[in-house]
Short mmCIF file of N, CA, C and O in Angstrom, two decimals:
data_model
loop_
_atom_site.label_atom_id
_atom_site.label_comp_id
_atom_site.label_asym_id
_atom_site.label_seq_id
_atom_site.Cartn_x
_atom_site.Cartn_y
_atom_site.Cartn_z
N UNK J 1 40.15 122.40 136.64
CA UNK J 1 40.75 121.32 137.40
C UNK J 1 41.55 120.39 136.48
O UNK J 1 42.56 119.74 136.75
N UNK J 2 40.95 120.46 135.47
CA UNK J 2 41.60 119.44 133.97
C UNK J 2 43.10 120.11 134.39
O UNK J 2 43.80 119.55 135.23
N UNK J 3 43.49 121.25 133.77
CA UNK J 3 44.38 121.93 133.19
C UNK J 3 45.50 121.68 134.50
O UNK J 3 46.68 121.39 134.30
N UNK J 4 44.98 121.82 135.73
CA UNK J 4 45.90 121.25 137.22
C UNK J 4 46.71 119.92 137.05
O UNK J 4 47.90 119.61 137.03
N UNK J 5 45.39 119.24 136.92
CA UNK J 5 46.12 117.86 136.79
C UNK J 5 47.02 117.40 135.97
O UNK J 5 47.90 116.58 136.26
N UNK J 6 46.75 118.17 134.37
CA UNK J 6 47.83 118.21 133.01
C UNK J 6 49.47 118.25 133.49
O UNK J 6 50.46 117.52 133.35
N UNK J 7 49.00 120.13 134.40
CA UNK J 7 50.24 120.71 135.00
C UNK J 7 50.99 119.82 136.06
O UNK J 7 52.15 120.03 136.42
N UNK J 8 50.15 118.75 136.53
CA UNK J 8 51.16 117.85 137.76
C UNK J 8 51.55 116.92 136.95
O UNK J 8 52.76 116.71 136.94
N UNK J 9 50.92 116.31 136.27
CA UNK J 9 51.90 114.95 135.62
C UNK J 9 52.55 115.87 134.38
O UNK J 9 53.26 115.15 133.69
N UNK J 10 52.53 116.58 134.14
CA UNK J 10 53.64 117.18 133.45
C UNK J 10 54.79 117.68 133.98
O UNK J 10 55.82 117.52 133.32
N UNK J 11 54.86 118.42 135.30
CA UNK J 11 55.80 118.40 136.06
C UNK J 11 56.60 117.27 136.63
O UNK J 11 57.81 117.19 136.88
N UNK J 12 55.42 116.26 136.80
CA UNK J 12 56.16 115.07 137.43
C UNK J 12 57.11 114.23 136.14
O UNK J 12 58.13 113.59 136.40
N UNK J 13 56.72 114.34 135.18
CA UNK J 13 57.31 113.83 133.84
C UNK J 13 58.33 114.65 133.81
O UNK J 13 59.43 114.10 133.83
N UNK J 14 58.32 115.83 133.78
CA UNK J 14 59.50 116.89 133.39
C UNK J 14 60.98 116.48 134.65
O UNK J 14 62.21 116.44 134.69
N UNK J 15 59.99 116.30 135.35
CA UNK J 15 61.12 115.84 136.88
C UNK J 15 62.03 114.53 136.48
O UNK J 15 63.13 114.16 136.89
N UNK J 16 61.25 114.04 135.63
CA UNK J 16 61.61 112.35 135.75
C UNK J 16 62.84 112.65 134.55
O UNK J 16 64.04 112.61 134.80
N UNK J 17 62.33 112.92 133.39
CA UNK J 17 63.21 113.17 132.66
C UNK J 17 64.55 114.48 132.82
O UNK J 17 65.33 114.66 131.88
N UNK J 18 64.59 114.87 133.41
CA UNK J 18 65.60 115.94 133.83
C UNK J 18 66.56 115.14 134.84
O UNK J 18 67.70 115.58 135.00
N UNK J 19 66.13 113.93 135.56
CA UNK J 19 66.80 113.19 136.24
C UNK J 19 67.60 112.09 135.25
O UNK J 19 68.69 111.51 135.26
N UNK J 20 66.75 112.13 134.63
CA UNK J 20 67.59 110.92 133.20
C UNK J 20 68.48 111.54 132.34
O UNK J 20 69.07 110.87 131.48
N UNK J 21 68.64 112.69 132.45
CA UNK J 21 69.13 113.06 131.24
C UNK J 21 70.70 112.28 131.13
O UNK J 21 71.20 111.81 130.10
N UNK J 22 71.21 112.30 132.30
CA UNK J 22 72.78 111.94 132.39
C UNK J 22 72.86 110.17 131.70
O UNK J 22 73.64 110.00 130.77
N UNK J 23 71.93 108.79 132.26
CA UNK J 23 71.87 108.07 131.86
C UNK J 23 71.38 108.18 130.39
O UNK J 23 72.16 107.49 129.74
N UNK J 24 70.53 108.67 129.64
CA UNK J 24 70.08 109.04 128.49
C UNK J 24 71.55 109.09 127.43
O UNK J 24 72.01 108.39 126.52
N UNK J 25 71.83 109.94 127.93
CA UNK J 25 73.17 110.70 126.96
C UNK J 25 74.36 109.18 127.25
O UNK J 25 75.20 108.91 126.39
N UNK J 26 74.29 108.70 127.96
CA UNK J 26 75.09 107.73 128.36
C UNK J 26 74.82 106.54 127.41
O UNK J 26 75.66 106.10 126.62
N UNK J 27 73.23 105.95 127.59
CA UNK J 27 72.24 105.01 126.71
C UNK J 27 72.83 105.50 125.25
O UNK J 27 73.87 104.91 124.98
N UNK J 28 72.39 106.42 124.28
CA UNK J 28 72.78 106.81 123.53
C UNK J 28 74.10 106.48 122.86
O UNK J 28 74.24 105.82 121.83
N UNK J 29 75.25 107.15 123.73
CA UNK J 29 76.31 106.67 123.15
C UNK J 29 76.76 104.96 122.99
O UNK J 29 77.01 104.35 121.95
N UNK J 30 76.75 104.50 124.27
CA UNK J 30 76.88 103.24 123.98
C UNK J 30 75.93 102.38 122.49
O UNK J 30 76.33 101.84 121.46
N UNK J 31 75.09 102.53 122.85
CA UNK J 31 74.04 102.20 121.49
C UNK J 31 74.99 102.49 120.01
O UNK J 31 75.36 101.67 119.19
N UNK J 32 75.22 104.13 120.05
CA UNK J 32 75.93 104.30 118.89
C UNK J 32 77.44 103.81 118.54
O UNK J 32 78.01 103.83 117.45
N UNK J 33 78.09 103.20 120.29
CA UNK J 33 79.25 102.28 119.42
C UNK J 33 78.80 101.27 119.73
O UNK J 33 79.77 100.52 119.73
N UNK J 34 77.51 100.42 120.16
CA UNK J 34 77.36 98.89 119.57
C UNK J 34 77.30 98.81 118.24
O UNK J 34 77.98 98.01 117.59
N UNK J 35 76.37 99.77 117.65
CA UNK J 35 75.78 99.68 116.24
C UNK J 35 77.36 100.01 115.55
O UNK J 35 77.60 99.16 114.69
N UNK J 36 78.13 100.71 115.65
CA UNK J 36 79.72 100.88 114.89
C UNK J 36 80.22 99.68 115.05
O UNK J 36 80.05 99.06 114.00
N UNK J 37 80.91 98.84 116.11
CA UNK J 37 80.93 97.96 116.54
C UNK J 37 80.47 96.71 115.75
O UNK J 37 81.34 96.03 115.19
N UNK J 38 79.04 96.33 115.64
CA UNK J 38 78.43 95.81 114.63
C UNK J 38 78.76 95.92 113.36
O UNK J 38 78.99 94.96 112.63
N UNK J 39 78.78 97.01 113.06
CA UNK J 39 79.00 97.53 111.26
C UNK J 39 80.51 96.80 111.32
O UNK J 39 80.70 95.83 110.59
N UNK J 40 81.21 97.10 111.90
CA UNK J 40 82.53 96.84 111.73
C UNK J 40 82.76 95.29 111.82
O UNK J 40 83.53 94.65 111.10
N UNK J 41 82.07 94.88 112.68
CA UNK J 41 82.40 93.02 112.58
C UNK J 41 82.05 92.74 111.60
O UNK J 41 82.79 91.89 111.10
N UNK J 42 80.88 93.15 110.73
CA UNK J 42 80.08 92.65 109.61
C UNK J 42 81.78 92.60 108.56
O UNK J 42 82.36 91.63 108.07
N UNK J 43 82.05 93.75 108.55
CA UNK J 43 82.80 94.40 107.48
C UNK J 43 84.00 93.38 107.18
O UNK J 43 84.28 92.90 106.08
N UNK J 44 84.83 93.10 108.73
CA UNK J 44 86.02 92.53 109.10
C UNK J 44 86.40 91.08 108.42
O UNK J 44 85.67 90.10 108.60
N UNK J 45 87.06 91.04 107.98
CA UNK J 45 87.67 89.78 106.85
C UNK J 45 88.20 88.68 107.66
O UNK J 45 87.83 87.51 107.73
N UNK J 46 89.43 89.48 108.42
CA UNK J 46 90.27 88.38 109.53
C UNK J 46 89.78 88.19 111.25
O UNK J 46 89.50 88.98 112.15
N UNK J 47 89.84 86.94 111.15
CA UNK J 47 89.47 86.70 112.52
C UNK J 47 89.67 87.62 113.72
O UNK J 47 88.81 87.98 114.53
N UNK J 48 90.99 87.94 113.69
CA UNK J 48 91.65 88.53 115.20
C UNK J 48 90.51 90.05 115.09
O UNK J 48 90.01 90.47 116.13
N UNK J 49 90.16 90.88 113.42
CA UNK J 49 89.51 91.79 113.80
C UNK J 49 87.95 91.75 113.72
O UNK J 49 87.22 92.73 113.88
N UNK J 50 87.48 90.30 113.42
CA UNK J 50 85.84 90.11 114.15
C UNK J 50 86.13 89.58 115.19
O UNK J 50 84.98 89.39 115.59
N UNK J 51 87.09 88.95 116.38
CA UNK J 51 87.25 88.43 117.64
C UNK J 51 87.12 89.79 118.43
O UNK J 51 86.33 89.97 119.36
N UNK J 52 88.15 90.88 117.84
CA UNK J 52 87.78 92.51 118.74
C UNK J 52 86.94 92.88 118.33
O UNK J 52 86.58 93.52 119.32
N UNK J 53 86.02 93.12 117.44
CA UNK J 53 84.77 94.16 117.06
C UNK J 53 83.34 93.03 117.90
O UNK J 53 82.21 93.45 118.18
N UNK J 54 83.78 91.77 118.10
CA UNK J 54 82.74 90.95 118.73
C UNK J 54 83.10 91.41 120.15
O UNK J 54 82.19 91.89 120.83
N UNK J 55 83.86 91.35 120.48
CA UNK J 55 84.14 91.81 122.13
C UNK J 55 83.60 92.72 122.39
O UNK J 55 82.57 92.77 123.05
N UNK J 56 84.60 94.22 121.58
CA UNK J 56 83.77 95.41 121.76
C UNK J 56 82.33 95.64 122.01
O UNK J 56 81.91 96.26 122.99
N UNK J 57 81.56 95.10 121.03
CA UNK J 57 80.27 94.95 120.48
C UNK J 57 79.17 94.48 121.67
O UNK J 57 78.03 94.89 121.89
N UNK J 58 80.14 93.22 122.48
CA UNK J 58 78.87 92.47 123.23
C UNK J 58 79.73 93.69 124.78
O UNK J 58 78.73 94.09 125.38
N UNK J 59 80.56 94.10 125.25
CA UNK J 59 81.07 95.06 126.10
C UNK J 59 79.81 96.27 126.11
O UNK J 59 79.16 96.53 127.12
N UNK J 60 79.67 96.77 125.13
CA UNK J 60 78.73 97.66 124.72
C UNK J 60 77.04 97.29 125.15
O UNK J 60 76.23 97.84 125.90
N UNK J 61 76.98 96.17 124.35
CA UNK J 61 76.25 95.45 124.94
C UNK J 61 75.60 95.18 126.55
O UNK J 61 74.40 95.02 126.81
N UNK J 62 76.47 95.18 127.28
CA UNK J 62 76.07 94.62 128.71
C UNK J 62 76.16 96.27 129.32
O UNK J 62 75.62 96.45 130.41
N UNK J 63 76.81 97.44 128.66
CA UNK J 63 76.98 98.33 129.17
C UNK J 63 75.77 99.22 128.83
O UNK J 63 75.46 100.21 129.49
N UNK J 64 75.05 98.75 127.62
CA UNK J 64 73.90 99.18 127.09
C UNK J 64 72.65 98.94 128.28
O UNK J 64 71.91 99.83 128.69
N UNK J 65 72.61 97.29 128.75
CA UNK J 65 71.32 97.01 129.22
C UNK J 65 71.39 97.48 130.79
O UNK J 65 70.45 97.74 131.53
N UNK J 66 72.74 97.50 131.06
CA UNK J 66 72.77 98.35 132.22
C UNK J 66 72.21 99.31 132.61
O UNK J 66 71.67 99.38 133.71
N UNK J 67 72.28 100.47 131.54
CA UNK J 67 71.46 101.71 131.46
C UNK J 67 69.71 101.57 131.19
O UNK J 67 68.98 102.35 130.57
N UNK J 68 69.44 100.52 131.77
CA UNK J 68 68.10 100.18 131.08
C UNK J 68 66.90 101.19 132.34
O UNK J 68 65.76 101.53 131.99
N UNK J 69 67.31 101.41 133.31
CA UNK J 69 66.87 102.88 133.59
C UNK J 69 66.77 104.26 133.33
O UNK J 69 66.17 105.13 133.96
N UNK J 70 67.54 104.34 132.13
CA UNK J 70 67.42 104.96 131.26
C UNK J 70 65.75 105.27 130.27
O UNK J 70 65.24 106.33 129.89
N UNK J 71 65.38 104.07 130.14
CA UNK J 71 64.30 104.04 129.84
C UNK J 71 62.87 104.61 130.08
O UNK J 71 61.90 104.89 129.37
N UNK J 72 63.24 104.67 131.67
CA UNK J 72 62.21 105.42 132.09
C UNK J 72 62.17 106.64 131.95
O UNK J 72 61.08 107.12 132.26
N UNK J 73 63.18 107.59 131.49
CA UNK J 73 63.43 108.79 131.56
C UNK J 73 62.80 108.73 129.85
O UNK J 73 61.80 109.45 129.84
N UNK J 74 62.99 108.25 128.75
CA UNK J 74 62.20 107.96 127.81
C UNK J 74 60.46 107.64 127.79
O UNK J 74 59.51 108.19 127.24
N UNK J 75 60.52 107.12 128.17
CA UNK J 75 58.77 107.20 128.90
C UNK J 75 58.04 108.29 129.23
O UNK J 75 56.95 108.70 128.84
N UNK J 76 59.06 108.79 130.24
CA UNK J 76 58.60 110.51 131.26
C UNK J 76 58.74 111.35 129.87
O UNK J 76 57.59 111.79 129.83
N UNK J 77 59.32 111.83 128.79
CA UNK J 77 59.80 111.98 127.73
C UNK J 77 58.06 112.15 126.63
O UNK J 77 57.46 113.02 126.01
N UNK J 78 57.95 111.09 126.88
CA UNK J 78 56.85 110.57 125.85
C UNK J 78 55.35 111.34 126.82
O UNK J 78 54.61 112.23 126.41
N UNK J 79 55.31 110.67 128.07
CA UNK J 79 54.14 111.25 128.83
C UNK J 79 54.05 112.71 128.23
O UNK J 79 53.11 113.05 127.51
N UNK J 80 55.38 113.81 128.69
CA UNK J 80 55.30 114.88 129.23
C UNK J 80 54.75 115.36 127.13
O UNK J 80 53.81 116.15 127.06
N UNK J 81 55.13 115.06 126.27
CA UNK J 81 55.10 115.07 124.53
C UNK J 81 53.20 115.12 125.02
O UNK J 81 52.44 116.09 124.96
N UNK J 82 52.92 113.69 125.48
CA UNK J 82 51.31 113.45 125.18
C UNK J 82 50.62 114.85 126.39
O UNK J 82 49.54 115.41 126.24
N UNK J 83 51.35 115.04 127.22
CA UNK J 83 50.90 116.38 128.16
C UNK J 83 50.54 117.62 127.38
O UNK J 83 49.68 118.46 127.63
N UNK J 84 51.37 117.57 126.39
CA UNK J 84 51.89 118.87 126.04
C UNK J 84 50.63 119.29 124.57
O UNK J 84 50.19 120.39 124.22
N UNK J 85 50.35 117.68 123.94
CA UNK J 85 49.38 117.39 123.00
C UNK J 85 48.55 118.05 123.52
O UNK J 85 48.34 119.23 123.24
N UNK J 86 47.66 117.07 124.73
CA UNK J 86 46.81 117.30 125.20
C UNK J 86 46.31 118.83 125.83
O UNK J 86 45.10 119.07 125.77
N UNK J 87 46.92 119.53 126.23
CA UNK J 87 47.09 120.78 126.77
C UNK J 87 46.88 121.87 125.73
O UNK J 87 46.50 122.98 126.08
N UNK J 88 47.15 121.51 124.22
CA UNK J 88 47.31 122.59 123.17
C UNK J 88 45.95 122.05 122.76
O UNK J 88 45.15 122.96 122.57
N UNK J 89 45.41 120.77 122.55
CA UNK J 89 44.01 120.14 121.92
C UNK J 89 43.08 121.20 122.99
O UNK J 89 41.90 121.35 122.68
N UNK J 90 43.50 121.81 124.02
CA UNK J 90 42.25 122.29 125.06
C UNK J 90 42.50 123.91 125.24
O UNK J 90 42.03 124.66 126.09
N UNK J 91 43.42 124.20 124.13
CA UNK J 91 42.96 125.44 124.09
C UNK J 91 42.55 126.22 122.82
O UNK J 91 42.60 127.41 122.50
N UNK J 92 42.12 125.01 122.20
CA UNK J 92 41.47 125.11 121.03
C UNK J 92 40.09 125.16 121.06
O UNK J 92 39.62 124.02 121.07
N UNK J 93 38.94 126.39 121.08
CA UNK J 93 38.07 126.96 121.66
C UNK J 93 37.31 126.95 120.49
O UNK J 93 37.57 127.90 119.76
N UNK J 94 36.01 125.80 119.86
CA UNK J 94 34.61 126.39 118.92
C UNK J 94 34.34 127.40 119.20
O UNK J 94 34.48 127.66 120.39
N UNK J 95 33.88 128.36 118.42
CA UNK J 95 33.02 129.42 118.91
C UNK J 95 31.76 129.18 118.18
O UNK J 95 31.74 128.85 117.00
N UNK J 96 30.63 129.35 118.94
CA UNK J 96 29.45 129.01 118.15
C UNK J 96 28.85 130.80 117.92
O UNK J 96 28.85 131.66 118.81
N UNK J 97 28.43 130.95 116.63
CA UNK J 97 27.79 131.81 116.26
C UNK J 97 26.66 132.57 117.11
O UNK J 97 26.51 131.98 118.18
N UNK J 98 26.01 133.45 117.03
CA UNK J 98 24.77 133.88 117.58
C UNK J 98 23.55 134.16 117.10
O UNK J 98 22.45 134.28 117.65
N UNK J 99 23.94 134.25 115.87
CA UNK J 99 23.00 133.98 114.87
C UNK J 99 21.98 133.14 114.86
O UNK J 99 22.58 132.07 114.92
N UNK J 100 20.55 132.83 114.82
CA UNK J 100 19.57 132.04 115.26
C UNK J 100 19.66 131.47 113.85
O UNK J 100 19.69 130.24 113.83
N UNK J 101 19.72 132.06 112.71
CA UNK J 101 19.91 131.74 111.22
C UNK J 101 20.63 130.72 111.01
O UNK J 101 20.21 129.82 110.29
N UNK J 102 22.17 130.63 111.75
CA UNK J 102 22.96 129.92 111.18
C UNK J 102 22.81 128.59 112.32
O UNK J 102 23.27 127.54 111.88
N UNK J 103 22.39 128.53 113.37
CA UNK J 103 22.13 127.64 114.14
C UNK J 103 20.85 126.60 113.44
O UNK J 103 21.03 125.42 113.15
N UNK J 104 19.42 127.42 113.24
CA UNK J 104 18.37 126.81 112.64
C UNK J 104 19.52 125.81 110.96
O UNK J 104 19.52 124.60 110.73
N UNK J 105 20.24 126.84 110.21
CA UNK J 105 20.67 126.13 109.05
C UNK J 105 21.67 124.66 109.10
O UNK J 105 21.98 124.02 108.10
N UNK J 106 22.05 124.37 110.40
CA UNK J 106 23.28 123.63 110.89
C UNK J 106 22.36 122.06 111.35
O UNK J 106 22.53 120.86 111.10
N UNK J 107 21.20 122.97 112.25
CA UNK J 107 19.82 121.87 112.90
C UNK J 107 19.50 121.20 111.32
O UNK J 107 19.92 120.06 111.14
N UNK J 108 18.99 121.67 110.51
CA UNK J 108 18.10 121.74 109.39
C UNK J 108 18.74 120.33 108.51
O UNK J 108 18.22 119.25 108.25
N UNK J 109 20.73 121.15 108.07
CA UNK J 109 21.50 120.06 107.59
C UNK J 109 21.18 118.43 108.34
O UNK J 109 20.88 117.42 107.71
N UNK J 110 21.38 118.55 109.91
CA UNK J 110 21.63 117.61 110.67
C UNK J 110 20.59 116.35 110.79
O UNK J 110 20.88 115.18 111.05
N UNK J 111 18.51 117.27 110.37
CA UNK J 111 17.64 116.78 110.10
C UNK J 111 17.83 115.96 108.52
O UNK J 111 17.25 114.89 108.30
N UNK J 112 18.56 116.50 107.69
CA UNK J 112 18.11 116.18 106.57
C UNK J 112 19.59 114.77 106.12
O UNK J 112 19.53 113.82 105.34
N UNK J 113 20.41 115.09 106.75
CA UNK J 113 21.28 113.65 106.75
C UNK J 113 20.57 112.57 107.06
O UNK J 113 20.89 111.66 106.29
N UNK J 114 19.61 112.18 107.96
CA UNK J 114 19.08 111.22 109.06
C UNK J 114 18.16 110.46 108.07
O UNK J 114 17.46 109.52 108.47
#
């Protein structure tokens, strides 16, 4: 029943993010010309070209937080990562010996820590 429930919020994550992908790729770019944008005002000597790299920059800006639904598709992203953890941690199977020997020697250790 574990492994069901894994499989639905992993689907439902996979859903979420497959719906984001378009805002994602969108988020992204803008981000990468605020941060150019930025670099470049830093850089800029004369006014007229930190007055445009500040424009640009805060344009980017408002076009950035716009996409802030984007975010959630980052989230679904992260869930479906911890799904995927979790799912490989559970098919990782102890096997216990049959050996009465190596069971009594394991008890024995466990007595003698205490």
């Amino acid at each position: 029943m574990k492994k069901f429930g894994l499989f639905l919020v992993g689907l439902i994550a996979l859903m979420v993010v497959l719906a984001q992908v378009g805002p994602l790729i969108s988020l992204a770019l803008c981000l990468v010309i605020l941060y150019f944008g930025f670099k470049q005002y830093v850089k800029a000597e004369s006014k007229g070209a930190k007055i445009s790299w500040a424009i640009l920059s805060i344009i980017m800006l408002m076009v950035s937080i716009s996409h802030f639904p984007a975010v959630i598709g980052l989230v679904a992203a992260y869930i479906l990562y911890l799904v995927y953890k979790k799912w490989k941690e559970e098919d990782e199977v102890v096997v216990e010996q049959a050996d009465p020997f190596m069971n009594f020697e394991r008890q024995w250790q466990e007595l003698n820590k205490k």
